[in-house]
PDB file of C-alpha atoms in Angstrom:
ATOM      1  CA  MET A 146     -35.287  -1.447 -18.494  1.00 56.00           C
ATOM      2  CA  SER A 147     -37.861  -2.227 -21.160  1.00 57.00           C
ATOM      3  CA  PHE A 148     -40.621   0.229 -22.031  1.00 56.00           C
ATOM      4  CA  ASN A 149     -43.303  -2.038 -20.522  1.00 68.00           C
ATOM      5  CA  ASN A 150     -41.396  -2.323 -17.250  1.00 70.00           C
ATOM      6  CA  LEU A 151     -40.858   1.438 -17.138  1.00 67.00           C
ATOM      7  CA  ASP A 152     -44.542   2.061 -17.885  1.00 81.00           C
ATOM      8  CA  THR A 153     -45.506  -0.326 -15.073  1.00 83.00           C
ATOM      9  CA  LEU A 154     -43.102   1.399 -12.670  1.00 81.00           C
ATOM     10  CA  TYR A 155     -44.529   4.821 -13.562  1.00 88.00           C
ATOM     11  CA  ARG A 156     -48.067   3.564 -12.989  1.00 89.00           C
ATOM     12  CA  GLN A 157     -47.032   2.214  -9.591  1.00 94.00           C
ATOM     13  CA  VAL A 158     -45.500   5.571  -8.622  1.00 95.00           C
ATOM     14  CA  ILE A 159     -48.670   7.422  -9.681  1.00 95.00           C
ATOM     15  CA  MET A 160     -50.915   5.011  -7.782  1.00 96.00           C
ATOM     16  CA  ASP A 161     -48.698   5.223  -4.688  1.00 96.00           C
ATOM     17  CA  HIS A 162     -49.039   9.029  -4.625  1.00 97.00           C
ATOM     18  CA  TYR A 163     -52.785   8.710  -5.246  1.00 97.00           C
ATOM     19  CA  LYS A 164     -53.392   6.146  -2.494  1.00 97.00           C
ATOM     20  CA  ASN A 165     -50.822   7.605  -0.075  1.00 97.00           C
ATOM     21  CA  PRO A 166     -50.753  11.330  -0.838  1.00 97.00           C
ATOM     22  CA  ARG A 167     -47.921  13.354   0.588  1.00 97.00           C
ATOM     23  CA  ASN A 168     -48.621  16.758   2.145  1.00 98.00           C
ATOM     24  CA  LYS A 169     -52.373  16.285   2.257  1.00 97.00           C
ATOM     25  CA  GLY A 170     -54.066  18.793   4.526  1.00 97.00           C
ATOM     26  CA  GLU A 171     -54.207  22.531   5.014  1.00 97.00           C
ATOM     27  CA  LEU A 172     -51.872  25.170   6.381  1.00 97.00           C
ATOM     28  CA  SER A 173     -53.189  28.015   8.496  1.00 95.00           C
ATOM     29  CA  ASP A 174     -52.068  31.592   7.843  1.00 91.00           C
ATOM     30  CA  SER A 175     -51.063  30.764   4.295  1.00 94.00           C
ATOM     31  CA  VAL A 176     -51.717  31.621   0.680  1.00 95.00           C
ATOM     32  CA  THR A 177     -54.835  29.723  -0.393  1.00 97.00           C
ATOM     33  CA  VAL A 178     -55.850  28.825  -3.919  1.00 97.00           C
ATOM     34  CA  ASP A 179     -58.912  26.879  -5.017  1.00 98.00           C
ATOM     35  CA  MET A 180     -59.133  25.625  -8.569  1.00 97.00           C
ATOM     36  CA  ASN A 181     -61.114  23.033 -10.435  1.00 96.00           C
ATOM     37  CA  ASN A 182     -61.225  21.229 -13.734  1.00 92.00           C
ATOM     38  CA  PRO A 183     -64.926  21.050 -14.629  1.00 89.00           C
ATOM     39  CA  THR A 184     -64.205  18.727 -17.563  1.00 86.00           C
ATOM     40  CA  CYS A 185     -63.077  15.942 -15.262  1.00 87.00           C
ATOM     41  CA  GLY A 186     -64.421  17.037 -11.877  1.00 93.00           C
ATOM     42  CA  ASP A 187     -60.985  17.532 -10.309  1.00 97.00           C
ATOM     43  CA  ARG A 188     -60.890  20.030  -7.453  1.00 98.00           C
ATOM     44  CA  ILE A 189     -57.805  21.288  -5.621  1.00 98.00           C
ATOM     45  CA  HIS A 190     -57.427  23.376  -2.480  1.00 98.00           C
ATOM     46  CA  LEU A 191     -53.770  24.386  -2.219  1.00 98.00           C
ATOM     47  CA  THR A 192     -52.193  26.206   0.710  1.00 98.00           C
ATOM     48  CA  LEU A 193     -48.681  27.612   0.524  1.00 98.00           C
ATOM     49  CA  ASP A 194     -46.415  29.086   3.178  1.00 97.00           C
ATOM     50  CA  VAL A 195     -44.077  31.405   1.284  1.00 96.00           C
ATOM     51  CA  GLN A 196     -41.623  33.438   3.335  1.00 95.00           C
ATOM     52  CA  ASP A 197     -38.650  35.478   2.154  1.00 95.00           C
ATOM     53  CA  GLY A 198     -38.946  34.083  -1.362  1.00 96.00           C
ATOM     54  CA  ILE A 199     -38.912  30.423  -0.221  1.00 97.00           C
ATOM     55  CA  VAL A 200     -41.779  27.941  -0.355  1.00 97.00           C
ATOM     56  CA  GLN A 201     -41.526  26.851   3.272  1.00 97.00           C
ATOM     57  CA  ASP A 202     -44.446  24.424   3.120  1.00 98.00           C
ATOM     58  CA  ALA A 203     -47.201  23.298   0.782  1.00 98.00           C
ATOM     59  CA  LYS A 204     -50.299  21.225   1.416  1.00 98.00           C
ATOM     60  CA  PHE A 205     -53.281  20.295  -0.677  1.00 98.00           C
ATOM     61  CA  ASP A 206     -56.728  18.853  -0.345  1.00 98.00           C
ATOM     62  CA  GLY A 207     -59.250  18.015  -2.979  1.00 97.00           C
ATOM     63  CA  GLU A 208     -60.766  15.286  -4.995  1.00 96.00           C
ATOM     64  CA  GLY A 209     -60.344  13.991  -8.466  1.00 95.00           C
ATOM     65  CA  CYS A 210     -58.753  11.388 -10.648  1.00 94.00           C
ATOM     66  CA  SER A 211     -55.561   9.563  -9.775  1.00 95.00           C
ATOM     67  CA  ILE A 212     -53.519  11.764 -12.124  1.00 96.00           C
ATOM     68  CA  SER A 213     -54.613  15.076 -10.581  1.00 97.00           C
ATOM     69  CA  MET A 214     -54.220  13.920  -6.987  1.00 97.00           C
ATOM     70  CA  ALA A 215     -50.880  12.191  -7.630  1.00 98.00           C
ATOM     71  CA  SER A 216     -49.600  15.278  -9.437  1.00 98.00           C
ATOM     72  CA  ALA A 217     -50.576  17.490  -6.464  1.00 98.00           C
ATOM     73  CA  SER A 218     -48.804  15.122  -4.075  1.00 98.00           C
ATOM     74  CA  MET A 219     -45.655  15.087  -6.219  1.00 98.00           C
ATOM     75  CA  MET A 220     -45.717  18.851  -6.735  1.00 97.00           C
ATOM     76  CA  THR A 221     -45.962  19.659  -3.031  1.00 98.00           C
ATOM     77  CA  GLN A 222     -43.012  17.375  -2.359  1.00 97.00           C
ATOM     78  CA  VAL A 223     -40.771  18.927  -4.974  1.00 96.00           C
ATOM     79  CA  ILE A 224     -41.501  22.624  -4.266  1.00 97.00           C
ATOM     80  CA  LYS A 225     -41.145  22.528  -0.476  1.00 97.00           C
ATOM     81  CA  GLY A 226     -38.006  24.343   0.603  1.00 97.00           C
ATOM     82  CA  GLN A 227     -37.396  25.737  -2.877  1.00 97.00           C
ATOM     83  CA  PRO A 228     -36.975  29.377  -3.838  1.00 97.00           C
ATOM     84  CA  VAL A 229     -40.051  30.759  -5.596  1.00 97.00           C
ATOM     85  CA  GLU A 230     -38.029  31.113  -8.817  1.00 96.00           C
ATOM     86  CA  LYS A 231     -37.150  27.395  -8.780  1.00 96.00           C
ATOM     87  CA  ALA A 232     -40.760  26.395  -8.042  1.00 97.00           C
ATOM     88  CA  MET A 233     -41.870  28.449 -11.038  1.00 96.00           C
ATOM     89  CA  LYS A 234     -39.109  26.930 -13.199  1.00 96.00           C
ATOM     90  CA  LEU A 235     -40.222  23.434 -12.141  1.00 96.00           C
ATOM     91  CA  SER A 236     -43.750  24.358 -13.172  1.00 96.00           C
ATOM     92  CA  GLU A 237     -42.514  25.558 -16.562  1.00 96.00           C
ATOM     93  CA  VAL A 238     -40.539  22.334 -17.113  1.00 96.00           C
ATOM     94  CA  PHE A 239     -43.528  20.237 -16.039  1.00 97.00           C
ATOM     95  CA  SER A 240     -45.848  22.140 -18.375  1.00 96.00           C
ATOM     96  CA  ASP A 241     -43.443  21.647 -21.284  1.00 95.00           C
ATOM     97  CA  MET A 242     -43.234  17.934 -20.483  1.00 94.00           C
ATOM     98  CA  MET A 243     -47.047  17.663 -20.401  1.00 95.00           C
ATOM     99  CA  LEU A 244     -47.353  19.443 -23.743  1.00 94.00           C
ATOM    100  CA  GLY A 245     -44.802  17.109 -25.333  1.00 91.00           C
ATOM    101  CA  LYS A 246     -42.339  19.958 -25.837  1.00 92.00           C
ATOM    102  CA  GLU A 247     -38.600  19.766 -25.367  1.00 90.00           C
ATOM    103  CA  TYR A 248     -37.857  20.475 -21.717  1.00 88.00           C
ATOM    104  CA  ASP A 249     -34.829  21.041 -19.536  1.00 86.00           C
ATOM    105  CA  ASP A 250     -34.095  17.475 -18.446  1.00 83.00           C
ATOM    106  CA  SER A 251     -31.135  18.612 -16.345  1.00 89.00           C
ATOM    107  CA  ILE A 252     -33.651  19.538 -13.641  1.00 88.00           C
ATOM    108  CA  ASP A 253     -34.390  16.627 -11.329  1.00 86.00           C
ATOM    109  CA  LEU A 254     -38.148  16.121 -11.346  1.00 89.00           C
ATOM    110  CA  GLY A 255     -38.061  13.048  -9.098  1.00 89.00           C
ATOM    111  CA  ASP A 256     -41.347  11.143  -9.062  1.00 93.00           C
ATOM    112  CA  ILE A 257     -42.909  13.747 -11.352  1.00 95.00           C
ATOM    113  CA  GLU A 258     -41.270  12.044 -14.332  1.00 92.00           C
ATOM    114  CA  ALA A 259     -43.803   9.256 -13.827  1.00 94.00           C
ATOM    115  CA  LEU A 260     -46.427  11.607 -15.270  1.00 95.00           C
ATOM    116  CA  GLN A 261     -44.672  12.087 -18.619  1.00 92.00           C
ATOM    117  CA  GLY A 262     -46.929   9.510 -20.284  1.00 91.00           C
ATOM    118  CA  VAL A 263     -49.914  11.792 -19.667  1.00 93.00           C
ATOM    119  CA  ALA A 264     -48.724  13.885 -22.625  1.00 93.00           C
ATOM    120  CA  LYS A 265     -50.074  11.118 -24.888  1.00 91.00           C
ATOM    121  CA  PHE A 266     -53.602  11.784 -23.587  1.00 92.00           C
ATOM    122  CA  PRO A 267     -54.524  15.435 -24.254  1.00 92.00           C
ATOM    123  CA  ALA A 268     -57.760  15.208 -22.250  1.00 91.00           C
ATOM    124  CA  ARG A 269     -55.748  14.308 -19.122  1.00 94.00           C
ATOM    125  CA  ILE A 270     -53.175  17.103 -19.334  1.00 95.00           C
ATOM    126  CA  LYS A 271     -55.483  19.498 -17.445  1.00 95.00           C
ATOM    127  CA  CYS A 272     -55.764  16.891 -14.693  1.00 96.00           C
ATOM    128  CA  ALA A 273     -51.986  16.720 -14.303  1.00 97.00           C
ATOM    129  CA  THR A 274     -51.411  20.482 -14.464  1.00 97.00           C
ATOM    130  CA  LEU A 275     -54.247  21.657 -12.184  1.00 98.00           C
ATOM    131  CA  SER A 276     -52.202  21.779  -8.963  1.00 98.00           C
ATOM    132  CA  TRP A 277     -49.284  23.398 -10.794  1.00 98.00           C
ATOM    133  CA  LYS A 278     -51.549  26.154 -12.126  1.00 98.00           C
ATOM    134  CA  ALA A 279     -52.831  26.643  -8.568  1.00 98.00           C
ATOM    135  CA  MET A 280     -49.255  26.944  -7.308  1.00 98.00           C
ATOM    136  CA  GLU A 281     -48.389  29.496  -9.999  1.00 97.00           C
ATOM    137  CA  LYS A 282     -51.485  31.517  -9.102  1.00 97.00           C
ATOM    138  CA  GLY A 283     -50.704  31.338  -5.374  1.00 96.00           C
ATOM    139  CA  ILE A 284     -47.112  32.418  -5.795  1.00 93.00           C
ATOM    140  CA  GLY A 285     -48.193  35.132  -8.246  1.00 86.00           C
ATOM    141  CA  ASN A 286     -50.694  36.468  -5.701  1.00 76.00           C
ATOM    142  CA  GLN A 287     -47.991  36.366  -3.026  1.00 67.00           C
ATOM    143  CA  SER A 288     -45.649  38.596  -5.015  1.00 58.00           C
ATOM    144  CA  GLU A 289     -48.275  41.251  -5.840  1.00 53.00           C
TER     145      GLU A 289
END
């Protein structure tokens, strides 16, 4: 597949998650994290149900650019049902990918790979990583 076709496909995946977000909403009796990116105006409200070291469920609400909302949608999909350690590893891999670092590409990121082009736009990296930082904070608070 040519670079232009791949770029178009990635844009379509991002826009699909933005227009049709997965796991949008709020969980009751859950870990709650609110974060924002004042530079861009992105705001995320993340709720996590973590039991026995497993992310049982994850939902988000918020507002912001297509990158931040698509990233939150993708993140909630990929962490649901995962052990906390794997969710944190996914976050580390995603962060490395966003920073243009070498990352463990043996880990299946699914739709999240569509966001790899964001690394070329430093001002947008905070948009893409906002929900991931919220997840790290929520899981960190859970284990304290």
